[in-house]
XYZ file of C-alpha atoms in Angstrom:
346
model
C 0.000 0.000 0.000
C 1.044 3.601 -0.525
C 0.312 6.357 1.952
C -0.311 10.085 2.047
C -1.330 12.490 4.799
C -4.475 14.457 5.330
C -3.198 17.948 4.433
C -2.165 20.219 7.314
C -2.189 17.248 9.713
C 0.096 14.437 10.812
C -2.555 11.812 10.016
C -1.118 9.155 7.691
C -3.728 7.522 5.448
C -3.693 4.914 2.719
C -3.845 6.182 -0.878
C -6.756 3.769 -1.305
C -9.744 4.475 0.948
C -12.377 1.840 1.639
C -15.808 3.088 0.612
C -18.783 1.577 2.406
C -22.000 2.813 0.814
C -23.302 -0.609 -0.282
C -23.226 -2.182 3.182
C -26.736 -2.713 4.434
C -28.426 -3.021 1.019
C -26.248 -4.695 -1.611
C -23.986 -6.163 1.056
C -24.804 -7.817 4.366
C -23.094 -7.010 7.646
C -21.076 -10.225 7.337
C -19.836 -9.169 3.901
C -18.976 -5.708 5.212
C -16.956 -7.326 7.993
C -15.104 -9.452 5.425
C -14.280 -6.394 3.330
C -12.957 -4.447 6.332
C -10.857 -7.416 7.485
C -9.320 -7.832 4.031
C -8.754 -4.116 3.455
C -6.990 -3.730 6.789
C -4.781 -6.737 5.991
C -3.827 -5.049 2.702
C -2.679 -1.923 4.465
C -5.810 0.199 4.023
C -6.258 2.272 7.168
C -8.772 4.835 5.865
C -12.527 4.136 5.804
C -15.197 6.536 4.554
C -18.902 6.388 5.335
C -21.925 8.679 5.838
C -25.119 8.871 7.832
C -26.917 8.686 4.452
C -25.561 5.215 3.649
C -26.420 2.703 2.329
C -27.544 4.021 -1.004
C -29.950 4.438 -2.631
C -31.016 6.344 0.469
C -34.231 5.069 2.002
C -35.724 5.803 5.405
C -35.818 2.187 6.563
C -32.101 1.767 5.790
C -30.997 5.090 7.283
C -27.478 4.942 8.798
C -27.280 1.129 8.716
C -23.777 1.348 7.218
C -22.469 3.290 10.204
C -24.008 0.676 12.490
C -22.237 -2.124 10.608
C -18.884 -0.372 10.979
C -19.567 0.219 14.677
C -20.377 -3.458 15.174
C -17.088 -4.384 13.463
C -15.147 -2.036 15.755
C -16.817 -3.649 18.767
C -16.088 -7.165 17.522
C -12.472 -6.610 16.456
C -11.230 -3.775 18.645
C -9.686 -2.219 15.547
C -10.875 1.356 16.006
C -7.349 2.600 16.753
C -6.069 1.094 13.485
C -8.523 3.027 11.302
C -8.723 6.662 10.232
C -12.483 7.125 10.111
C -14.381 9.644 8.003
C -18.116 10.173 7.908
C -20.483 12.770 6.467
C -23.492 14.812 7.566
C -26.381 14.989 5.100
C -27.731 18.381 4.164
C -31.412 19.242 3.847
C -33.226 17.869 0.804
C -30.990 16.206 -1.761
C -30.911 12.390 -1.853
C -31.955 12.087 1.802
C -34.890 14.449 2.401
C -36.134 12.282 5.281
C -32.977 12.938 7.330
C -33.437 16.629 8.127
C -35.443 19.664 7.110
C -33.104 22.184 8.653
C -29.694 23.187 7.375
C -26.268 23.133 8.982
C -27.147 24.952 12.188
C -25.492 24.225 15.531
C -28.267 21.996 16.817
C -28.311 19.812 13.685
C -24.537 19.496 13.493
C -24.130 18.544 17.151
C -26.980 16.014 17.017
C -25.626 14.507 13.797
C -22.143 14.085 15.284
C -23.521 12.567 18.493
C -25.660 10.061 16.578
C -22.775 9.036 14.310
C -20.510 8.542 17.328
C -23.100 6.283 18.930
C -23.728 4.223 15.774
C -20.018 3.905 15.027
C -19.295 2.969 18.658
C -16.416 5.398 18.918
C -15.515 8.440 21.016
C -14.171 10.506 18.116
C -14.321 10.968 14.352
C -11.073 11.630 12.494
C -12.718 13.524 9.645
C -16.223 14.968 9.625
C -17.575 16.187 6.289
C -20.601 18.125 5.030
C -22.055 15.740 2.447
C -23.379 18.427 0.092
C -23.968 22.197 0.247
C -27.223 23.438 1.675
C -27.264 26.438 -0.696
C -28.475 26.407 -4.283
C -25.509 25.411 -6.445
C -24.508 22.784 -8.993
C -23.537 19.330 -7.747
C -24.605 15.670 -8.235
C -24.232 15.911 -12.017
C -25.662 19.372 -12.655
C -23.371 21.006 -15.208
C -24.240 24.664 -14.828
C -25.105 27.011 -12.000
C -28.685 28.279 -12.169
C -28.324 31.867 -11.019
C -32.078 32.427 -11.240
C -33.100 29.576 -8.935
C -34.765 30.589 -5.693
C -32.193 30.459 -2.906
C -33.131 31.495 0.614
C -29.729 30.535 2.002
C -28.056 32.914 4.445
C -24.279 32.650 4.598
C -23.784 30.661 7.816
C -20.253 29.412 7.192
C -18.841 31.275 10.181
C -21.404 29.620 12.458
C -20.707 26.182 10.955
C -16.983 26.529 11.624
C -17.647 27.819 15.150
C -19.661 24.673 15.877
C -16.901 22.480 14.460
C -14.341 24.382 16.569
C -16.296 23.554 19.705
C -16.667 19.885 18.731
C -12.926 19.680 18.065
C -12.240 21.220 21.490
C -14.486 18.548 23.034
C -12.496 15.821 21.250
C -15.495 14.527 19.300
C -14.064 15.310 15.872
C -10.465 15.915 14.834
C -10.733 17.573 11.427
C -13.395 18.776 8.995
C -13.925 18.499 5.262
C -16.365 19.263 2.465
C -18.063 17.129 -0.156
C -19.707 17.842 -3.510
C -18.439 21.401 -3.231
C -17.691 24.067 -5.822
C -14.587 26.286 -6.098
C -16.552 29.190 -4.604
C -17.666 27.080 -1.662
C -14.178 25.801 -0.869
C -12.642 29.267 -1.028
C -15.452 30.727 1.083
C -14.730 28.221 3.873
C -11.000 28.892 3.595
C -11.538 32.638 3.655
C -13.481 32.412 6.904
C -10.806 30.411 8.708
C -8.031 32.650 7.365
C -9.723 35.810 8.619
C -10.806 34.241 11.912
C -7.774 32.241 12.994
C -9.548 30.443 15.829
C -11.850 28.673 13.366
C -10.826 25.266 11.968
C -9.553 24.998 8.408
C -11.190 22.520 6.051
C -8.638 19.867 5.123
C -10.293 17.806 2.381
C -12.950 17.796 -0.290
C -14.775 14.649 -1.406
C -15.938 15.080 -4.996
C -16.430 12.764 -7.990
C -13.399 12.167 -10.175
C -12.947 9.511 -12.857
C -12.178 9.080 -16.552
C -15.747 10.057 -17.456
C -15.804 13.090 -15.178
C -12.603 15.096 -14.840
C -14.327 18.400 -14.069
C -12.357 18.599 -10.822
C -9.388 19.559 -12.983
C -11.142 22.823 -13.867
C -10.804 25.203 -10.928
C -10.796 22.830 -7.992
C -7.494 21.134 -8.816
C -5.672 24.460 -8.597
C -7.277 25.099 -5.223
C -6.138 21.643 -4.085
C -2.560 22.330 -5.107
C -2.239 25.936 -3.964
C -4.248 25.667 -0.750
C -3.409 22.030 0.056
C -6.983 20.802 0.154
C -6.817 17.070 -0.494
C -9.255 15.456 -2.909
C -10.899 12.282 -1.670
C -12.086 11.045 -5.044
C -15.413 9.216 -5.063
C -16.967 7.188 -7.899
C -13.529 6.513 -9.445
C -15.193 3.800 -11.561
C -18.342 5.814 -12.294
C -20.810 3.513 -10.482
C -18.888 0.543 -11.916
C -19.370 1.658 -15.523
C -15.594 1.912 -16.021
C -15.219 -1.779 -15.232
C -16.804 -2.354 -18.634
C -19.323 -4.829 -17.212
C -22.365 -2.852 -18.363
C -21.235 -3.034 -21.989
C -22.248 -6.702 -22.116
C -25.473 -7.508 -23.914
C -26.811 -8.974 -20.652
C -25.796 -6.707 -17.740
C -24.727 -8.269 -14.424
C -27.821 -9.368 -12.500
C -26.632 -7.947 -9.179
C -24.871 -4.881 -10.572
C -25.840 -1.568 -8.998
C -27.157 -0.123 -12.243
C -29.186 -3.278 -12.880
C -30.756 -3.103 -9.422
C -31.111 0.667 -9.384
C -31.457 1.898 -12.986
C -32.137 5.474 -11.878
C -28.394 5.752 -11.159
C -27.774 6.776 -14.743
C -25.198 9.535 -14.229
C -22.454 7.619 -16.044
C -24.633 5.678 -18.480
C -25.554 8.200 -21.171
C -24.820 7.430 -24.815
C -21.693 9.595 -24.933
C -20.382 8.119 -21.681
C -20.913 4.611 -23.080
C -19.023 5.587 -26.227
C -16.117 6.874 -24.145
C -16.171 3.778 -21.934
C -15.843 1.543 -24.995
C -12.740 3.455 -26.041
C -11.197 3.135 -22.579
C -11.908 -0.603 -22.608
C -10.202 -0.917 -26.005
C -7.189 1.054 -24.741
C -6.842 -1.147 -21.666
C -7.147 -4.346 -23.692
C -4.544 -3.107 -26.164
C -2.046 -2.788 -23.330
C -3.026 -5.931 -21.451
C -4.623 -4.065 -18.570
C -7.825 -4.481 -16.633
C -9.892 -1.435 -17.551
C -10.981 -1.058 -13.923
C -7.384 -1.053 -12.718
C -6.361 1.339 -15.490
C -9.133 3.746 -14.480
C -8.233 3.516 -10.786
C -4.481 3.803 -11.397
C -5.115 7.009 -13.338
C -6.931 8.487 -10.336
C -4.320 7.181 -7.873
C -1.523 9.094 -9.604
C -3.078 12.560 -9.958
C -1.081 15.111 -7.943
C -4.147 16.588 -6.210
C -5.419 13.235 -4.925
C -5.095 12.532 -1.224
C -7.031 9.247 -1.346
C -9.075 7.279 -3.853
C -12.355 5.927 -2.427
C -12.994 2.487 -3.892
C -16.054 0.352 -3.262
C -17.062 -3.192 -4.120
C -19.934 -5.594 -3.699
C -17.821 -8.747 -4.121
C -14.448 -9.767 -2.733
C -13.205 -10.327 -6.283
C -13.956 -6.695 -7.121
C -12.391 -5.501 -3.883
C -9.153 -7.375 -4.535
C -8.926 -6.031 -8.085
C -9.619 -2.472 -6.974
C -7.070 -2.524 -4.154
C -4.562 -4.097 -6.548
C -4.689 -0.965 -8.691
C -2.206 0.646 -6.294
C 0.498 -1.554 -7.848
C -0.381 -0.649 -11.454
C 1.966 1.739 -13.247
C 0.592 3.345 -16.400
C 3.047 3.782 -19.245
C 3.449 7.052 -21.126
C 1.731 5.382 -24.064
C -1.326 4.497 -21.958
C -1.467 7.994 -20.475
C -1.237 9.471 -23.959
C -4.097 7.230 -25.067
C -6.219 8.355 -22.117
C -5.651 12.001 -23.029
C -6.569 11.369 -26.655
C -9.891 9.838 -25.628
C -10.482 12.624 -23.131
C -9.793 15.306 -25.725
C -12.170 13.655 -28.176
C -14.950 13.067 -25.592
C -14.306 15.376 -22.627
C -16.298 14.865 -19.442
C -19.326 13.027 -20.871
C -20.724 12.376 -17.373
C -20.414 15.371 -15.003
């Protein structure tokens, strides 16, 4: 395994992060335990979850994934071997049943307390806002709708004050963002630069993969200049970049087979691009999934690459991508495809 650090901290984390969002729906608790055991044995010490998980979000499954992780900590005693990240859902979005209110002090404190209880831990290493509460473009929306009704009042100072207090209490160690825009990241940074007692955001968890490289426009410069680490999610685009959905008969238990509304990476242009990436990988004797993951692993703004799997075979292949070195010829081929079909799935 290879390791990095959460920026502006001394916390050493694996370059591959274990994603958990299928545990409790596509995966049982027993399977989640098996994945955590294997990942830890392979040197992965960074796990990411969310109160929203498992997905697709549904009220009766709310926060089951956190409970599974907590049960594993209790069974194994491995909490001190894991850097643990979780996320607080915003109002609306994919989990409207979770909360009506935004990121006020009461909601943040209650959310942290509930996650601590479910995860059976006294502290969270990284606590992230899952998506912005203001009107902006995320979850596949290409453009910003400046005319949309937005009743949001800038409460970023109050959010950071609440996080400061939770850090002082030892309940969280560091804070991060998710599904954020360049404006949002810089606004949070501005507040902590002006008010030095407020905590600085350390990471941003946004999508990044061969079908969606929009992070490179704007946010990558912020990552490099401000040292905000990208925790890349959906590095295989909901599994599309494994090539398995190109088969005439799609996998029976595949996420997109079970949940066809997850179509973000399945449009005609994205399928066309995926075919070209599959051809490139085959030409060079590579697994297309490992090629796609190795590309993400080696970007200079990446702090950790969040992989997920529903089978142990997939998990082993995905973790194995850390050992894959892409030749200049492969990288050139990736850029040629990207230039011909740029960002078909934002």
